[in-house]
Amino acid sequence: MSRSLPFPRLSRTAARPGTLAALAAAGVLVLAACGTGSGSSGSGSDTLTEIDYYDAAPQNTQLPRILDECAAKSGVHIKHQQVPRAQFMPKLLQQASARTLPDLALIDNPDLQQLAATGGLVSLSKAGLTTEGLYPSIVAAGQYDGQTYGIAPGVNGLALYYNKDLFTRAGLTPPKTWDELTAAAKKLTKGSRYGVAFSAVGTEEGSFQFEPFFWTAGASLKALDSPQAVKALTLWKDLVGTGSASKSVVTWTQADVNDQFLAGNAAMMVNGPWQLPTLNAAKDLHFGVVPIPVPDPSAKPVVPLGGEVWTVGHSNAAREAKAVSVVKCLLGQEESLKWSKDAGYIPSNQQAAAQLATSQPQLAAFVAEVGTARARTTELGTDYPKVSQALADAIQAALAGGTSPQSALAQAQRSARN
């Protein structure tokens, strides 16, 4: 969601999980207003074009350095371009229709299938790019119609942050199950402080935050009104209804949630690894990070994969080969680890991820979740944005509108079918 910054830093989604539904709906309308920019055609094969949306993120300074290192190893130079997030996919879709996509594009992983469906991307599978040593869940996030069209050097997800001082005073240990989460949130709620905080905003960012509970309960995006889905939404509704979580969660972004945790207004929060630099800068805050609680002890958390994938645009054989070579470099253990450290991500390379979990224990919970994480488009492909918005609307209806979880999700399922 998503950094997602949903995403999450959804993709910067979770993540900027920006809102995928809004982008998908607005894409056709905005195409005519966006310039074509500089595509891959017309330049020599010693200079490759690259585009991303990191104009306002820390990676804006780190990305070119790492990318240029891999470009140098491949014997090329990189011409960078940053585009604001809201304009990014409309611009790429226009370029795809004109077959002028940049040689390299770094896109939010839920957008991959929409772009691959245009036919403008090189199949990395056919180009000989190996995914050996990478997490299968991450490989799946870059696939469309049985082919790999995008690969992430690193990803992000969601975990549970908790205030160590408050837990110690309350005699609590970090919750592992939903029952323990509910009990801890209730005990830690006092005065203006809530037990837990999460983002339930009515966009992809809210869906991104809800999906760990939704999927871990056994629910499917193909059946939004299943008993398992109702169980997950009931958990959130009960936390808000009992006062263990603020009613304002329906308006809080992930950044807002982090602010609440920093200010001591929430004892726990659901958030991503991109928040760690800000939290670590608060010297008086002592916190820990654990995996998302599960319905029962036998379950494993299933979190959505946030982060971006590298894609290669069609041009000519020489340029495509050079671009694929750059991507191969970025996926190496050393480069994947370097990328993730700079971006606050988890390396796609499993050995690099294990190394990071050892050297940076705060990331261990995120690393532990990657193996069972899920690409948001796995079940629905290009239909994901529409269903994600229907799910976000259901969350809003249940938490802010007084609708029962079952009724809200039934309406969401009807909307998703239309």
Coordinates of C-alpha atoms in Angstrom, one line a residue:
M1 CA 0.0 0.0 0.0
S2 CA 2.4 -0.2 -1.2
R3 CA 4.7 2.1 0.0
S4 CA 2.2 2.1 -0.3
L5 CA 4.2 6.2 1.4
P6 CA 1.6 3.1 1.0
F7 CA 2.5 2.5 0.3
P8 CA 3.0 0.5 -0.2
R9 CA 5.2 3.4 0.7
L10 CA 2.8 0.5 -0.6
S11 CA 4.2 -0.3 -2.2
R12 CA 6.6 4.2 -1.0
T13 CA 2.8 1.2 -1.5
A14 CA 1.9 -0.2 0.6
A15 CA 3.4 1.3 -1.2
R16 CA 2.5 4.3 -1.8
P17 CA -0.2 1.5 -1.8
G18 CA -1.2 6.5 -4.2
T19 CA -4.5 5.0 -4.6
L20 CA -4.6 2.4 -7.3
A21 CA -8.3 2.6 -7.8
A22 CA -8.1 6.3 -8.4
L23 CA -5.2 5.9 -10.8
A24 CA -7.0 3.2 -12.7
A25 CA -10.1 5.2 -13.0
A26 CA -8.3 8.4 -13.9
G27 CA -5.8 6.9 -16.3
V28 CA -7.9 7.2 -19.4
L29 CA -9.0 10.7 -18.6
V30 CA -5.6 12.0 -17.9
L31 CA -3.7 10.5 -20.8
A32 CA -4.5 13.3 -23.2
A33 CA -3.2 15.9 -20.7
C34 CA 0.2 14.2 -20.1
G35 CA 3.2 14.7 -22.3
T36 CA 4.9 11.8 -23.9
G37 CA 8.2 12.5 -22.4
S38 CA 11.4 10.9 -23.7
G39 CA 11.0 7.2 -24.5
S40 CA 13.6 4.7 -25.4
S41 CA 13.6 5.2 -29.1
G42 CA 15.9 7.6 -30.8
S43 CA 18.9 7.3 -28.4
G44 CA 22.1 5.3 -28.8
S45 CA 22.4 2.0 -27.0
D46 CA 25.1 3.4 -24.7
T47 CA 22.6 5.6 -22.9
L48 CA 19.4 4.1 -21.4
T49 CA 16.4 6.1 -20.2
E50 CA 14.9 5.4 -16.8
I51 CA 11.7 6.7 -15.0
D52 CA 10.4 6.5 -11.5
Y53 CA 8.2 8.4 -9.1
Y54 CA 10.7 9.0 -6.3
D55 CA 10.6 12.8 -6.6
A56 CA 9.7 13.3 -2.9
A57 CA 11.4 10.2 -1.3
P58 CA 14.8 9.5 0.2
Q59 CA 15.4 7.1 -2.7
N60 CA 15.5 10.1 -5.0
T61 CA 19.1 10.6 -3.9
Q62 CA 20.0 6.9 -3.4
L63 CA 18.4 5.4 -6.5
P64 CA 20.6 7.1 -9.1
R65 CA 23.8 6.1 -7.3
I66 CA 22.9 2.4 -7.1
L67 CA 21.4 2.3 -10.6
D68 CA 24.4 4.1 -12.1
E69 CA 26.8 1.5 -10.5
C70 CA 24.9 -1.3 -12.2
A71 CA 24.8 0.7 -15.4
A72 CA 28.5 1.1 -15.4
K73 CA 29.0 -2.6 -15.0
S74 CA 26.8 -3.1 -18.1
G75 CA 28.7 -0.5 -20.1
V76 CA 25.9 2.1 -20.3
H77 CA 24.9 5.5 -18.9
I78 CA 21.4 6.2 -17.4
K79 CA 19.3 9.2 -18.1
H80 CA 17.0 9.6 -15.1
Q81 CA 13.5 11.1 -15.0
Q82 CA 11.3 11.5 -11.9
V83 CA 7.5 12.0 -12.3
P84 CA 5.0 12.9 -9.6
R85 CA 3.2 9.8 -8.4
A86 CA -0.3 10.9 -9.5
Q87 CA 1.0 11.4 -13.1
F88 CA 3.2 8.4 -13.3
M89 CA 1.0 5.6 -14.5
P90 CA -1.1 7.8 -16.9
K91 CA 2.2 8.9 -18.5
L92 CA 3.5 5.3 -18.8
L93 CA 0.2 4.0 -20.2
Q94 CA 0.4 6.8 -22.8
Q95 CA 4.0 5.9 -23.7
A96 CA 3.1 2.2 -23.9
S97 CA 0.3 2.9 -26.4
A98 CA 2.8 4.9 -28.5
R99 CA 5.6 2.3 -28.0
T100 CA 7.9 4.9 -26.5
L101 CA 8.3 3.4 -23.0
P102 CA 11.6 4.2 -21.3
D103 CA 14.2 1.4 -21.3
L104 CA 13.8 1.0 -17.5
A105 CA 10.8 1.9 -15.3
L106 CA 10.5 1.4 -11.6
I107 CA 6.7 1.0 -10.9
D108 CA 4.6 0.1 -8.0
N109 CA 4.1 -3.7 -8.1
P110 CA 0.2 -3.7 -8.3
D111 CA 0.5 -1.5 -11.4
L112 CA 2.6 -4.1 -13.2
Q113 CA -0.1 -6.2 -14.7
Q114 CA -1.9 -3.1 -16.1
L115 CA 1.2 -2.0 -17.9
A116 CA 2.2 -5.5 -19.0
A117 CA -1.2 -5.9 -20.6
T118 CA -0.4 -3.2 -23.1
G119 CA 2.3 -5.4 -24.7
G120 CA 4.9 -2.6 -24.2
L121 CA 7.1 -4.5 -21.8
V122 CA 9.9 -7.1 -22.4
S123 CA 9.3 -10.5 -21.0
L124 CA 12.2 -10.9 -18.6
S125 CA 11.6 -14.6 -18.6
K126 CA 12.2 -14.8 -22.3
A127 CA 15.2 -12.5 -22.0
G128 CA 16.9 -15.0 -19.8
L129 CA 16.7 -13.3 -16.4
T130 CA 16.9 -15.9 -13.7
T131 CA 14.9 -15.6 -10.4
E132 CA 16.9 -18.2 -8.6
G133 CA 17.5 -17.3 -5.0
L134 CA 14.6 -14.8 -4.9
Y135 CA 11.5 -15.2 -2.8
P136 CA 8.8 -16.9 -4.9
S137 CA 6.2 -14.5 -3.5
I138 CA 8.3 -11.6 -4.8
V139 CA 8.7 -13.2 -8.2
A140 CA 4.9 -13.7 -8.4
A141 CA 4.4 -10.0 -7.9
G142 CA 6.1 -9.3 -11.2
Q143 CA 4.3 -11.8 -13.3
Y144 CA 1.5 -11.4 -15.9
D145 CA 0.0 -14.2 -18.1
G146 CA 2.7 -16.7 -17.0
Q147 CA 5.6 -14.5 -17.8
T148 CA 7.9 -12.3 -15.6
Y149 CA 7.7 -8.7 -16.7
G150 CA 8.9 -7.0 -13.5
I151 CA 11.3 -7.8 -10.7
A152 CA 11.8 -6.0 -7.3
P153 CA 15.3 -5.8 -5.8
G154 CA 13.5 -5.2 -2.5
V155 CA 10.1 -5.1 -1.0
N156 CA 8.3 -3.8 2.1
G157 CA 5.3 -5.0 4.1
L158 CA 3.5 -4.5 7.4
A159 CA 4.2 -5.5 11.0
L160 CA 3.1 -4.6 14.5
Y161 CA 5.1 -1.9 16.3
Y162 CA 4.7 -1.8 20.1
N163 CA 5.9 0.6 22.8
K164 CA 8.2 -1.4 25.1
D165 CA 7.9 0.9 28.1
L166 CA 4.1 0.7 28.1
F167 CA 4.1 -3.0 27.7
T168 CA 6.6 -3.4 30.5
R169 CA 4.5 -1.3 32.9
A170 CA 1.4 -3.2 31.9
G171 CA 3.1 -6.6 32.4
L172 CA 2.4 -7.6 28.8
T173 CA 4.3 -9.4 26.1
P174 CA 3.8 -8.6 22.4
P175 CA 0.6 -10.2 21.0
K176 CA 0.9 -13.1 18.7
T177 CA -2.8 -13.8 18.2
W178 CA -5.9 -11.7 17.6
D179 CA -7.2 -12.5 21.1
E180 CA -3.9 -11.3 22.6
L181 CA -4.0 -8.2 20.4
T182 CA -7.6 -7.4 21.5
A183 CA -6.7 -8.0 25.2
A184 CA -3.5 -5.9 25.0
A185 CA -5.2 -3.1 23.2
K186 CA -7.9 -2.9 25.8
K187 CA -5.5 -2.9 28.7
L188 CA -3.3 -0.3 27.2
T189 CA -6.1 2.1 26.3
K190 CA -6.1 4.9 28.9
G191 CA -7.1 8.5 28.8
S192 CA -6.1 10.0 25.4
R193 CA -4.0 6.9 24.5
Y194 CA -5.4 4.2 22.4
G195 CA -4.2 0.6 22.5
V196 CA -3.7 0.2 18.8
A197 CA -3.6 2.4 15.6
F198 CA -4.0 1.5 12.0
S199 CA -4.9 3.2 8.7
A200 CA -8.5 2.5 7.6
V201 CA -8.6 5.4 5.1
G202 CA -10.9 4.9 2.2
T203 CA -8.2 4.2 -0.5
E204 CA -5.8 1.5 -1.4
E205 CA -3.8 2.5 1.6
G206 CA -6.6 1.3 3.9
S207 CA -7.0 -1.9 1.9
F208 CA -3.3 -2.5 2.1
Q209 CA -3.4 -2.2 5.9
F210 CA -6.4 -4.5 6.2
E211 CA -5.2 -7.2 3.8
P212 CA -2.9 -8.9 6.4
F213 CA -5.9 -9.5 8.6
F214 CA -8.1 -10.4 5.7
W215 CA -5.8 -12.9 4.1
T216 CA -4.5 -14.4 7.3
A217 CA -8.1 -15.2 8.2
G218 CA -8.3 -17.2 5.0
A219 CA -10.3 -14.7 3.0
S220 CA -10.1 -14.3 -0.8
L221 CA -10.4 -11.1 -2.9
K222 CA -12.7 -13.1 -5.1
A223 CA -15.2 -13.4 -2.3
L224 CA -15.2 -10.2 -0.3
D225 CA -18.2 -11.3 1.8
S226 CA -16.9 -14.7 2.9
P227 CA -17.2 -15.7 6.6
Q228 CA -13.4 -15.3 6.8
A229 CA -13.6 -11.8 5.5
V230 CA -16.4 -10.9 7.9
K231 CA -14.3 -12.3 10.8
A232 CA -11.4 -10.0 9.9
L233 CA -13.5 -6.9 9.5
T234 CA -15.3 -7.7 12.7
L235 CA -11.9 -7.6 14.5
W236 CA -11.3 -4.1 13.3
K237 CA -14.8 -2.9 14.0
D238 CA -14.7 -4.3 17.6
L239 CA -11.3 -2.6 18.2
V240 CA -12.9 0.8 17.2
G241 CA -16.2 0.1 18.8
T242 CA -14.7 -0.7 22.2
G243 CA -12.5 2.4 22.1
S244 CA -9.3 0.4 21.8
A245 CA -8.7 2.1 18.5
S246 CA -9.6 5.6 17.6
K247 CA -12.7 6.3 15.4
S248 CA -10.3 8.6 13.5
V249 CA -8.6 5.6 11.9
V250 CA -10.9 6.1 8.9
T251 CA -9.1 9.3 8.1
W252 CA -5.6 8.4 9.1
T253 CA -2.9 7.6 6.6
Q254 CA 0.0 5.4 7.5
A255 CA 2.0 8.6 8.1
D256 CA -0.7 9.8 10.5
V257 CA -0.6 6.5 12.3
N258 CA 3.1 6.8 12.8
D259 CA 2.7 10.3 14.2
Q260 CA 0.2 9.0 16.7
F261 CA 2.6 6.3 17.8
L262 CA 5.5 8.8 18.1
A263 CA 3.4 11.1 20.2
G264 CA 2.4 8.3 22.6
N265 CA -1.2 8.4 21.6
A266 CA -1.1 4.7 20.5
A267 CA 0.6 1.9 22.3
M268 CA 0.8 -0.3 19.1
M269 CA 0.5 0.4 15.4
V270 CA 0.4 -1.4 12.1
N271 CA 3.0 0.1 9.8
G272 CA 5.9 -0.6 7.5
P273 CA 9.7 -0.6 7.7
W274 CA 10.0 2.8 6.0
Q275 CA 9.0 4.4 9.4
L276 CA 12.1 3.1 11.1
P277 CA 14.4 6.1 10.5
T278 CA 11.8 8.5 12.0
L279 CA 11.1 6.3 14.9
N280 CA 14.8 5.7 15.6
A281 CA 15.4 9.4 15.6
A282 CA 13.1 9.7 18.7
K283 CA 15.6 8.9 21.4
D284 CA 13.0 8.7 24.2
L285 CA 10.9 6.1 22.3
H286 CA 11.7 2.5 23.0
F287 CA 9.8 0.2 20.6
G288 CA 9.8 -3.3 19.2
V289 CA 8.5 -4.8 16.0
V290 CA 6.8 -8.2 15.7
P291 CA 4.9 -10.0 13.0
I292 CA 1.2 -9.2 12.4
P293 CA -0.9 -11.2 14.9
V294 CA -2.8 -14.2 13.6
P295 CA -6.3 -15.6 14.3
D296 CA -4.8 -18.7 15.9
P297 CA -1.3 -19.9 16.9
S298 CA -1.1 -22.3 13.9
A299 CA -1.5 -19.6 11.3
K300 CA 1.2 -17.6 9.5
P301 CA 0.7 -13.9 8.7
V302 CA 0.0 -13.2 5.1
V303 CA 0.9 -9.6 4.4
P304 CA 0.7 -7.7 1.1
L305 CA 3.9 -7.0 -0.7
G306 CA 4.7 -3.4 -1.1
G307 CA 7.5 -1.9 -3.2
E308 CA 8.4 -1.4 -6.8
V309 CA 9.5 -3.7 -9.7
W310 CA 11.9 -2.9 -12.5
T311 CA 10.5 -3.3 -16.0
V312 CA 12.2 -3.1 -19.4
G313 CA 10.4 -1.3 -22.3
H314 CA 10.4 -2.6 -25.8
S315 CA 12.9 -0.9 -28.2
N316 CA 15.5 -2.9 -30.1
A317 CA 17.5 -6.0 -29.2
A318 CA 20.7 -4.1 -28.3
R319 CA 19.0 -1.7 -25.9
E320 CA 16.8 -4.4 -24.4
A321 CA 19.8 -6.6 -23.7
K322 CA 21.6 -3.7 -21.9
A323 CA 18.5 -2.9 -19.8
V324 CA 18.1 -6.5 -18.8
S325 CA 21.7 -6.6 -17.8
V326 CA 21.2 -3.6 -15.5
V327 CA 18.2 -5.3 -13.9
K328 CA 20.2 -8.5 -13.4
C329 CA 22.9 -6.5 -11.6
L330 CA 20.3 -4.9 -9.3
L331 CA 19.0 -8.3 -8.3
G332 CA 22.4 -9.6 -7.1
Q333 CA 22.9 -10.3 -3.4
E334 CA 25.2 -7.4 -2.8
E335 CA 23.2 -4.8 -4.8
S336 CA 19.9 -6.1 -3.4
L337 CA 21.2 -5.7 0.1
K338 CA 22.5 -2.2 -0.6
W339 CA 19.3 -1.1 -2.2
S340 CA 17.2 -2.4 0.7
K341 CA 19.4 -0.7 3.3
D342 CA 19.0 2.6 1.5
A343 CA 15.3 2.3 0.9
G344 CA 14.2 0.7 4.1
Y345 CA 13.1 -2.5 2.2
I346 CA 13.6 -6.2 2.5
P347 CA 15.9 -7.7 -0.1
S348 CA 14.3 -10.0 -2.7
N349 CA 17.4 -12.1 -2.6
Q350 CA 16.8 -14.6 0.3
Q351 CA 20.4 -14.8 1.4
A352 CA 20.6 -11.0 1.5
A353 CA 17.4 -10.8 3.5
A354 CA 18.7 -13.3 6.1
Q355 CA 21.9 -11.2 6.3
L356 CA 19.9 -8.0 6.8
A357 CA 17.7 -9.6 9.6
T358 CA 20.9 -10.6 11.5
S359 CA 22.5 -7.2 11.1
Q360 CA 19.4 -5.1 11.7
P361 CA 17.1 -7.0 14.2
Q362 CA 14.3 -4.3 13.8
L363 CA 13.7 -5.8 10.3
A364 CA 13.6 -9.4 11.4
A365 CA 9.8 -9.4 11.7
F366 CA 9.5 -8.0 8.2
V367 CA 11.9 -10.6 6.8
A368 CA 10.0 -13.4 8.6
E369 CA 6.8 -12.4 6.8
V370 CA 8.2 -12.2 3.2
G371 CA 8.1 -16.0 2.7
T372 CA 4.3 -16.1 3.1
A373 CA 3.6 -12.6 1.7
R374 CA 1.3 -12.2 -1.2
A375 CA 1.3 -10.0 -4.3
R376 CA -1.9 -7.9 -4.4
T377 CA -2.6 -8.8 -8.0
T378 CA -2.1 -12.6 -7.6
E379 CA -5.8 -13.4 -7.4
L380 CA -7.3 -10.8 -9.7
G381 CA -4.7 -9.5 -12.0
T382 CA -5.8 -6.2 -13.7
D383 CA -9.1 -6.3 -11.8
Y384 CA -7.4 -5.7 -8.5
P385 CA -7.8 -1.9 -8.3
K386 CA -11.6 -2.1 -8.6
V387 CA -11.9 -4.8 -5.9
S388 CA -9.4 -3.0 -3.6
Q389 CA -11.6 0.1 -3.7
A390 CA -14.7 -1.9 -3.0
L391 CA -12.9 -3.4 0.0
A392 CA -11.8 0.1 1.2
D393 CA -15.4 1.3 0.9
A394 CA -16.6 -1.6 3.0
I395 CA -14.1 -0.8 5.7
Q396 CA -15.3 2.7 5.8
A397 CA -18.9 1.7 5.9
A398 CA -18.3 -0.7 8.8
L399 CA -16.1 1.6 10.9
A400 CA -17.5 5.0 10.2
G401 CA -21.0 4.3 8.8
G402 CA -22.4 1.9 11.4
T403 CA -22.9 -0.8 8.8
S404 CA -22.4 -4.4 10.0
P405 CA -19.2 -6.1 8.6
Q406 CA -21.4 -8.7 6.8
S407 CA -23.6 -6.1 5.1
A408 CA -20.6 -3.8 4.2
L409 CA -18.8 -6.7 2.6
A410 CA -21.8 -8.0 0.8
Q411 CA -22.2 -4.6 -0.8
A412 CA -18.5 -4.6 -1.6
Q413 CA -18.9 -7.9 -3.4
R414 CA -21.8 -6.6 -5.5
S415 CA -19.8 -3.6 -6.4
A416 CA -16.8 -5.7 -7.4
R417 CA -18.9 -7.7 -9.7
N418 CA -20.3 -4.7 -11.6

